[in-house]
């Protein structure tokens, strides 16, 4: 079952450009976080209300993942520590319990959602796509062959 | 990469934020709301969240300049223009109910003003990652259906003779040709 985690954490004063640079420097950190379907990172500044001065900058981390949020957060924090390090009160990625506590205090809950394949894990989607490619290839290769030849080539590889 | 991410932040008055939260308690169970959105087969993920306090952490000083807001996070196949067009065409009333009192929202029915509103309220995504970037939502759904069908075929043809395998394989291809 896919679950979501949305984090909106204020950045330390004046560190928005450093946070943006850290985001730009990332390669593919979420590829190394098991169970991540989708993830985004961005620096965001809400528009100010009238006569209330300037707003702060925030880091938005949003992801849909398999499994428990705690395990996902601990793994993700290790991969994007360089970005999260610009957030106020970031405890560092070393202590998983602290990371989870810090992140959950800044979590936004999604109230309504649509998910394309809500019941499939990342692994299941990958296997299904691979099987689809295999079956498509096998169907093309065995089009018009005799039952005996089909039997000899079975199963689809 | 096929998918496009979009992050839209819409300031809303406090009483409308309360209404949205209340309406979400029921919206998930109302087919009029959920079905047309689920039928928009190009959506990978779409999530809405109300931000009542910036930051959410109550031990941190409140950012009083930041307004209550409706956050919309989505990723979809194709361009943002196609996406907005589909929303305007397929679910205008549902979007209207959600954004009715969002600041500056022009109403859901006309493409041009909605596009301008989205352009004005979009925040650029710095890093975006998708587990299967080359697969559209439709491809994923087809692949999962196909896998289910193949799982049923496998035990039927295990150890079968050539004639049985040929017959079963042809039946499988006929029933799943739209998924391949």
CSV table of C-alpha atoms in Angstrom, one decimal:
chain,number,residue,atom,x,y,z
A,1,UNK,CA,0.0,0.0,0.0
A,2,UNK,CA,1.4,3.3,-1.0
A,3,UNK,CA,1.7,6.0,1.6
A,4,UNK,CA,2.7,9.6,1.4
A,5,UNK,CA,5.0,11.8,3.4
A,6,UNK,CA,4.9,15.6,2.9
A,7,UNK,CA,7.4,17.7,4.9
A,8,UNK,CA,7.4,21.5,4.9
A,9,UNK,CA,10.3,22.7,7.0
A,10,UNK,CA,11.5,26.3,7.4
A,11,UNK,CA,15.0,26.9,6.2
A,12,UNK,CA,17.6,28.7,8.3
A,13,UNK,CA,17.7,32.4,7.6
A,14,UNK,CA,19.5,33.3,4.4
A,15,UNK,CA,20.2,29.7,3.4
A,16,UNK,CA,17.7,29.4,0.6
A,17,UNK,CA,20.3,29.7,-2.2
A,18,UNK,CA,22.6,27.1,-0.5
A,19,UNK,CA,19.6,24.8,-0.2
A,20,UNK,CA,18.8,25.2,-3.9
A,21,UNK,CA,22.4,24.5,-4.8
A,22,UNK,CA,22.4,21.4,-2.6
A,23,UNK,CA,19.2,20.2,-4.4
A,24,UNK,CA,20.8,20.9,-7.8
A,25,UNK,CA,23.9,18.9,-6.8
A,26,UNK,CA,21.9,15.7,-6.0
A,27,UNK,CA,22.3,12.8,-8.4
A,28,UNK,CA,19.5,10.3,-7.8
A,29,UNK,CA,19.3,9.9,-4.1
A,30,UNK,CA,15.7,8.4,-4.0
A,31,UNK,CA,16.9,5.6,-6.2
A,32,UNK,CA,18.8,4.4,-3.2
A,33,UNK,CA,15.8,4.7,-0.8
A,34,UNK,CA,13.9,1.4,-1.1
A,35,UNK,CA,10.2,1.7,-1.9
A,36,UNK,CA,10.1,5.2,-3.2
A,37,UNK,CA,7.5,5.6,-6.0
A,38,UNK,CA,7.9,9.3,-6.5
A,39,UNK,CA,9.7,12.1,-4.7
A,40,UNK,CA,10.2,15.8,-5.1
A,41,UNK,CA,12.3,18.4,-3.3
A,42,UNK,CA,12.1,22.1,-3.7
A,43,UNK,CA,12.6,25.5,-2.0
A,44,UNK,CA,9.3,27.3,-1.7
A,45,UNK,CA,8.3,30.7,-0.4
A,46,UNK,CA,4.6,31.3,0.3
A,47,UNK,CA,3.2,34.6,-0.9
A,48,UNK,CA,2.9,37.1,1.9
A,49,UNK,CA,-0.4,38.3,3.4
A,50,UNK,CA,-1.0,42.0,3.0
A,51,UNK,CA,0.8,44.3,5.5
A,52,UNK,CA,2.4,41.3,7.3
A,53,UNK,CA,6.0,41.7,5.9
A,54,UNK,CA,8.0,38.9,4.3
A,55,UNK,CA,7.5,35.2,4.5
A,56,UNK,CA,10.3,32.7,5.3
A,57,UNK,CA,11.7,30.1,2.8
A,58,UNK,CA,10.7,26.5,3.3
A,59,UNK,CA,11.9,23.2,2.0
A,60,UNK,CA,9.2,20.9,0.6
A,61,UNK,CA,9.9,17.2,0.5
A,62,UNK,CA,7.0,15.1,-0.8
A,63,UNK,CA,7.1,11.4,-1.6
A,64,UNK,CA,4.9,8.4,-2.1
A,65,UNK,CA,6.5,5.3,-0.7
A,66,UNK,CA,5.9,1.7,0.3
A,67,UNK,CA,6.1,0.5,3.9
A,68,UNK,CA,6.4,2.5,7.1
A,69,UNK,CA,7.1,6.2,7.0
A,70,UNK,CA,9.7,5.9,9.8
A,71,UNK,CA,11.9,3.5,7.8
A,72,UNK,CA,11.5,5.5,4.7
A,73,UNK,CA,12.3,8.8,6.5
A,74,UNK,CA,15.5,7.4,8.1
A,75,UNK,CA,16.7,6.1,4.7
A,76,UNK,CA,15.8,9.2,2.8
A,77,UNK,CA,17.4,11.5,5.4
A,78,UNK,CA,20.7,9.8,4.9
A,79,UNK,CA,20.6,10.4,1.2
A,80,UNK,CA,19.5,14.0,1.3
A,81,UNK,CA,21.3,15.1,4.5
A,82,UNK,CA,23.1,17.8,2.5
A,83,UNK,CA,19.8,19.5,1.7
A,84,UNK,CA,18.1,18.9,5.0
A,85,UNK,CA,21.1,20.4,6.7
A,86,UNK,CA,19.8,23.9,5.7
A,87,UNK,CA,16.6,23.4,7.6
A,88,UNK,CA,16.1,25.0,11.0
A,89,UNK,CA,16.7,22.6,13.9
A,90,UNK,CA,17.8,19.7,11.6
A,91,UNK,CA,19.2,17.1,14.0
A,92,UNK,CA,21.4,15.4,11.4
A,93,UNK,CA,20.8,12.1,9.7
A,94,UNK,CA,22.7,10.0,12.2
A,95,UNK,CA,20.0,9.4,14.8
A,96,UNK,CA,16.9,7.8,13.0
A,97,UNK,CA,14.6,8.4,16.0
A,98,UNK,CA,15.5,12.1,16.1
A,99,UNK,CA,15.0,12.4,12.3
A,100,UNK,CA,11.6,10.8,12.5
A,101,UNK,CA,10.6,13.1,15.4
A,102,UNK,CA,11.9,16.2,13.6
A,103,UNK,CA,10.2,15.3,10.3
A,104,UNK,CA,6.8,14.4,11.9
A,105,UNK,CA,6.6,17.7,13.7
A,106,UNK,CA,6.8,19.4,10.3
A,107,UNK,CA,4.6,17.0,8.4
A,108,UNK,CA,1.6,18.0,6.3
A,109,UNK,CA,-1.2,15.5,6.0
A,110,UNK,CA,-2.8,15.0,2.6
A,111,UNK,CA,-6.5,15.4,2.9
A,112,UNK,CA,-7.5,14.1,-0.5
A,113,UNK,CA,-5.5,12.1,-3.1
A,114,UNK,CA,-5.6,10.2,-6.3
A,115,UNK,CA,-3.0,7.5,-6.9
A,116,UNK,CA,-2.5,5.8,-10.3
A,117,UNK,CA,-1.6,2.3,-9.0
A,118,UNK,CA,-2.5,2.5,-5.2
A,119,UNK,CA,-2.1,-1.2,-4.4
A,120,UNK,CA,1.2,-2.1,-6.1
A,121,UNK,CA,4.6,-1.7,-4.5
A,122,UNK,CA,7.5,-0.3,-6.5
A,123,UNK,CA,8.9,-3.8,-6.9
A,124,UNK,CA,5.6,-5.2,-8.2
A,125,UNK,CA,5.3,-2.4,-10.7
A,126,UNK,CA,8.8,-3.0,-11.9
A,127,UNK,CA,8.2,-6.8,-12.3
A,128,UNK,CA,4.9,-6.1,-14.1
A,129,UNK,CA,6.5,-3.8,-16.5
A,130,UNK,CA,9.4,-6.2,-17.1
A,131,UNK,CA,6.9,-9.1,-17.7
A,132,UNK,CA,4.8,-6.9,-20.1
A,133,UNK,CA,7.9,-6.2,-22.2
A,134,UNK,CA,8.8,-9.9,-22.1
A,135,UNK,CA,5.4,-11.1,-23.2
A,136,UNK,CA,5.1,-8.5,-25.9
A,137,UNK,CA,8.5,-9.6,-27.3
A,138,UNK,CA,7.5,-13.3,-27.0
A,139,UNK,CA,4.2,-12.7,-28.7
A,140,UNK,CA,5.9,-11.0,-31.6
A,141,UNK,CA,8.6,-13.7,-31.9
A,142,UNK,CA,6.1,-16.6,-31.9
A,143,UNK,CA,3.5,-15.1,-34.1
A,144,UNK,CA,2.5,-17.7,-36.7
A,145,UNK,CA,4.7,-20.5,-35.3
A,146,UNK,CA,3.4,-24.1,-34.8
A,147,UNK,CA,2.2,-25.3,-31.4
A,148,UNK,CA,5.3,-27.6,-31.3
A,149,UNK,CA,7.7,-24.6,-31.8
A,150,UNK,CA,5.7,-22.5,-29.3
A,151,UNK,CA,6.1,-25.4,-26.8
A,152,UNK,CA,9.8,-25.6,-27.5
A,153,UNK,CA,10.3,-21.9,-26.8
A,154,UNK,CA,8.0,-21.7,-23.7
A,155,UNK,CA,8.2,-20.0,-21.2
A,156,UNK,CA,8.6,-16.4,-22.4
A,157,UNK,CA,12.0,-15.0,-21.6
B,1,UNK,CA,11.2,11.3,-18.5
B,2,UNK,CA,7.5,11.2,-19.3
B,3,UNK,CA,6.0,12.6,-16.1
B,4,UNK,CA,5.7,16.3,-15.2
B,5,UNK,CA,5.5,17.5,-11.6
B,6,UNK,CA,3.5,20.5,-10.5
B,7,UNK,CA,3.4,22.2,-7.1
B,8,UNK,CA,0.6,24.8,-6.7
B,9,UNK,CA,0.1,26.9,-3.5
B,10,UNK,CA,-3.3,28.7,-3.3
B,11,UNK,CA,-3.9,31.1,-0.4
B,12,UNK,CA,-7.4,30.5,1.1
B,13,UNK,CA,-9.3,32.3,3.9
B,14,UNK,CA,-9.4,30.5,7.3
B,15,UNK,CA,-13.1,29.6,7.0
B,16,UNK,CA,-12.6,28.1,3.6
B,17,UNK,CA,-9.7,26.0,4.9
B,18,UNK,CA,-12.1,24.7,7.6
B,19,UNK,CA,-14.7,23.9,4.9
B,20,UNK,CA,-12.1,22.0,2.7
B,21,UNK,CA,-11.0,19.9,5.7
B,22,UNK,CA,-14.6,19.1,6.6
B,23,UNK,CA,-15.5,18.3,3.0
B,24,UNK,CA,-12.6,15.9,2.7
B,25,UNK,CA,-14.0,13.8,5.5
B,26,UNK,CA,-16.8,12.8,3.0
B,27,UNK,CA,-15.3,13.5,-0.4
B,28,UNK,CA,-13.4,10.2,-0.6
B,29,UNK,CA,-16.6,8.3,-0.3
B,30,UNK,CA,-18.5,10.3,-3.0
B,31,UNK,CA,-18.2,8.7,-6.4
B,32,UNK,CA,-19.1,12.0,-8.1
B,33,UNK,CA,-15.9,13.4,-6.7
B,34,UNK,CA,-13.5,10.5,-7.0
B,35,UNK,CA,-14.5,8.6,-10.1
B,36,UNK,CA,-13.9,11.3,-12.8
B,37,UNK,CA,-10.5,12.1,-11.1
B,38,UNK,CA,-9.5,8.4,-11.1
B,39,UNK,CA,-10.5,8.1,-14.7
B,40,UNK,CA,-8.0,10.8,-15.6
B,41,UNK,CA,-5.6,8.0,-16.4
B,42,UNK,CA,-2.6,10.3,-16.9
B,43,UNK,CA,-2.3,11.1,-13.2
B,44,UNK,CA,0.5,9.3,-11.4
B,45,UNK,CA,-0.2,11.0,-8.1
B,46,UNK,CA,-2.3,14.0,-7.0
B,47,UNK,CA,-2.4,15.1,-3.4
B,48,UNK,CA,-4.0,18.1,-1.7
B,49,UNK,CA,-3.2,19.4,1.7
B,50,UNK,CA,-4.3,22.3,3.8
B,51,UNK,CA,-1.6,24.3,5.4
B,52,UNK,CA,-3.1,26.0,8.5
B,53,UNK,CA,0.1,27.1,10.1
B,54,UNK,CA,3.5,27.9,8.8
B,55,UNK,CA,5.5,26.0,9.9
B,56,UNK,CA,3.4,23.1,11.2
B,57,UNK,CA,5.7,22.6,14.2
B,58,UNK,CA,4.0,24.5,17.0
B,59,UNK,CA,7.3,24.8,18.9
B,60,UNK,CA,8.7,27.0,16.2
B,61,UNK,CA,7.7,30.7,15.9
B,62,UNK,CA,4.8,31.2,13.6
B,63,UNK,CA,5.4,32.8,10.2
B,64,UNK,CA,2.6,35.3,10.5
B,65,UNK,CA,3.1,36.7,7.0
B,66,UNK,CA,2.4,33.3,5.4
B,67,UNK,CA,-1.3,32.7,4.6
B,68,UNK,CA,-3.4,29.6,5.1
B,69,UNK,CA,-3.1,27.8,1.8
B,70,UNK,CA,-4.2,24.8,-0.2
B,71,UNK,CA,-1.2,22.8,-1.4
B,72,UNK,CA,-1.6,20.7,-4.6
B,73,UNK,CA,1.1,18.3,-5.5
B,74,UNK,CA,0.7,16.3,-8.7
B,75,UNK,CA,2.7,14.5,-11.4
B,76,UNK,CA,1.2,13.4,-14.6
B,77,UNK,CA,2.0,12.2,-18.1
B,78,UNK,CA,2.2,14.8,-20.8
B,79,UNK,CA,2.3,18.6,-20.7
B,80,UNK,CA,0.8,20.9,-18.1
B,81,UNK,CA,-1.5,22.4,-20.9
B,82,UNK,CA,-3.1,19.0,-21.5
B,83,UNK,CA,-3.4,18.4,-17.8
B,84,UNK,CA,-5.2,21.8,-17.2
B,85,UNK,CA,-7.4,21.2,-20.2
B,86,UNK,CA,-8.5,17.9,-18.9
B,87,UNK,CA,-9.3,19.3,-15.5
B,88,UNK,CA,-11.3,22.2,-17.0
B,89,UNK,CA,-13.2,19.8,-19.3
B,90,UNK,CA,-13.7,16.7,-17.0
B,91,UNK,CA,-13.9,17.9,-13.4
B,92,UNK,CA,-14.8,21.7,-13.4
B,93,UNK,CA,-17.5,21.4,-10.7
B,94,UNK,CA,-15.3,19.4,-8.4
B,95,UNK,CA,-12.4,21.8,-8.8
B,96,UNK,CA,-14.8,24.7,-8.4
B,97,UNK,CA,-16.0,23.4,-5.1
B,98,UNK,CA,-12.4,23.0,-3.9
B,99,UNK,CA,-11.0,26.3,-5.1
B,100,UNK,CA,-14.2,28.5,-5.0
B,101,UNK,CA,-12.9,30.9,-2.4
B,102,UNK,CA,-9.2,30.5,-3.1
B,103,UNK,CA,-7.6,34.0,-3.5
B,104,UNK,CA,-7.7,35.1,-7.1
B,105,UNK,CA,-9.1,31.8,-8.4
B,106,UNK,CA,-10.9,32.8,-11.7
B,107,UNK,CA,-13.4,29.9,-11.7
B,108,UNK,CA,-12.8,26.5,-13.3
B,109,UNK,CA,-14.5,26.7,-16.6
B,110,UNK,CA,-12.2,28.7,-18.9
B,111,UNK,CA,-8.8,27.4,-19.9
B,112,UNK,CA,-7.0,30.7,-20.3
B,113,UNK,CA,-7.7,32.2,-16.8
B,114,UNK,CA,-7.1,28.8,-15.1
B,115,UNK,CA,-3.8,28.5,-16.9
B,116,UNK,CA,-2.7,32.0,-15.8
B,117,UNK,CA,-3.8,31.2,-12.3
B,118,UNK,CA,-1.7,28.0,-12.3
B,119,UNK,CA,1.3,29.8,-13.8
B,120,UNK,CA,1.0,32.5,-11.1
B,121,UNK,CA,0.7,30.0,-8.2
B,122,UNK,CA,3.2,27.3,-9.3
B,123,UNK,CA,6.4,26.8,-7.4
B,124,UNK,CA,9.2,25.3,-9.5
B,125,UNK,CA,10.3,21.8,-8.4
B,126,UNK,CA,14.0,21.5,-7.8
B,127,UNK,CA,14.4,17.8,-7.9
B,128,UNK,CA,11.9,15.2,-9.1
B,129,UNK,CA,12.3,11.5,-9.1
B,130,UNK,CA,10.0,8.7,-10.3
B,131,UNK,CA,10.7,5.0,-9.8
B,132,UNK,CA,9.7,4.0,-13.4
B,133,UNK,CA,10.2,7.2,-15.4
B,134,UNK,CA,9.6,5.6,-18.8
B,135,UNK,CA,6.3,4.1,-17.9
B,136,UNK,CA,3.1,6.1,-18.2
B,137,UNK,CA,0.3,5.6,-15.7
B,138,UNK,CA,-1.6,3.7,-18.4
B,139,UNK,CA,1.4,1.4,-19.1
B,140,UNK,CA,1.7,0.6,-15.4
B,141,UNK,CA,-2.0,-0.2,-15.0
B,142,UNK,CA,-1.9,-2.4,-18.2
B,143,UNK,CA,1.2,-4.2,-16.9
B,144,UNK,CA,-0.4,-4.9,-13.6
B,145,UNK,CA,-3.5,-6.3,-15.3
B,146,UNK,CA,-1.4,-8.3,-17.6
B,147,UNK,CA,0.6,-9.8,-14.8
B,148,UNK,CA,-2.6,-10.9,-13.0
B,149,UNK,CA,-3.8,-12.5,-16.2
B,150,UNK,CA,-0.5,-14.3,-16.8
B,151,UNK,CA,-0.4,-15.5,-13.2
B,152,UNK,CA,-3.7,-17.3,-14.0
B,153,UNK,CA,-2.4,-18.7,-17.3
B,154,UNK,CA,0.8,-20.2,-15.9
B,155,UNK,CA,-0.6,-23.0,-13.7
B,156,UNK,CA,-3.0,-24.0,-16.6
B,157,UNK,CA,-0.1,-24.6,-19.0
B,158,UNK,CA,2.4,-26.0,-16.6
B,159,UNK,CA,3.4,-29.4,-18.0
B,160,UNK,CA,0.8,-29.1,-20.8
B,161,UNK,CA,1.3,-30.6,-24.2
B,162,UNK,CA,1.9,-28.5,-27.3
B,163,UNK,CA,-1.7,-28.4,-28.4
B,164,UNK,CA,-3.0,-27.3,-25.1
B,165,UNK,CA,-0.3,-24.7,-24.7
B,166,UNK,CA,-1.0,-23.3,-28.2
B,167,UNK,CA,-4.8,-23.1,-27.5
B,168,UNK,CA,-4.3,-21.4,-24.1
B,169,UNK,CA,-1.7,-19.0,-25.4
B,170,UNK,CA,-4.0,-17.9,-28.2
B,171,UNK,CA,-6.8,-17.4,-25.8
B,172,UNK,CA,-4.5,-15.4,-23.5
B,173,UNK,CA,-3.4,-13.2,-26.4
B,174,UNK,CA,-6.9,-12.6,-27.5
B,175,UNK,CA,-8.1,-11.6,-24.0
B,176,UNK,CA,-5.1,-9.4,-23.3
B,177,UNK,CA,-4.2,-7.9,-26.7
B,178,UNK,CA,-5.2,-4.4,-25.4
B,179,UNK,CA,-2.7,-4.7,-22.6
B,180,UNK,CA,0.3,-5.8,-24.7
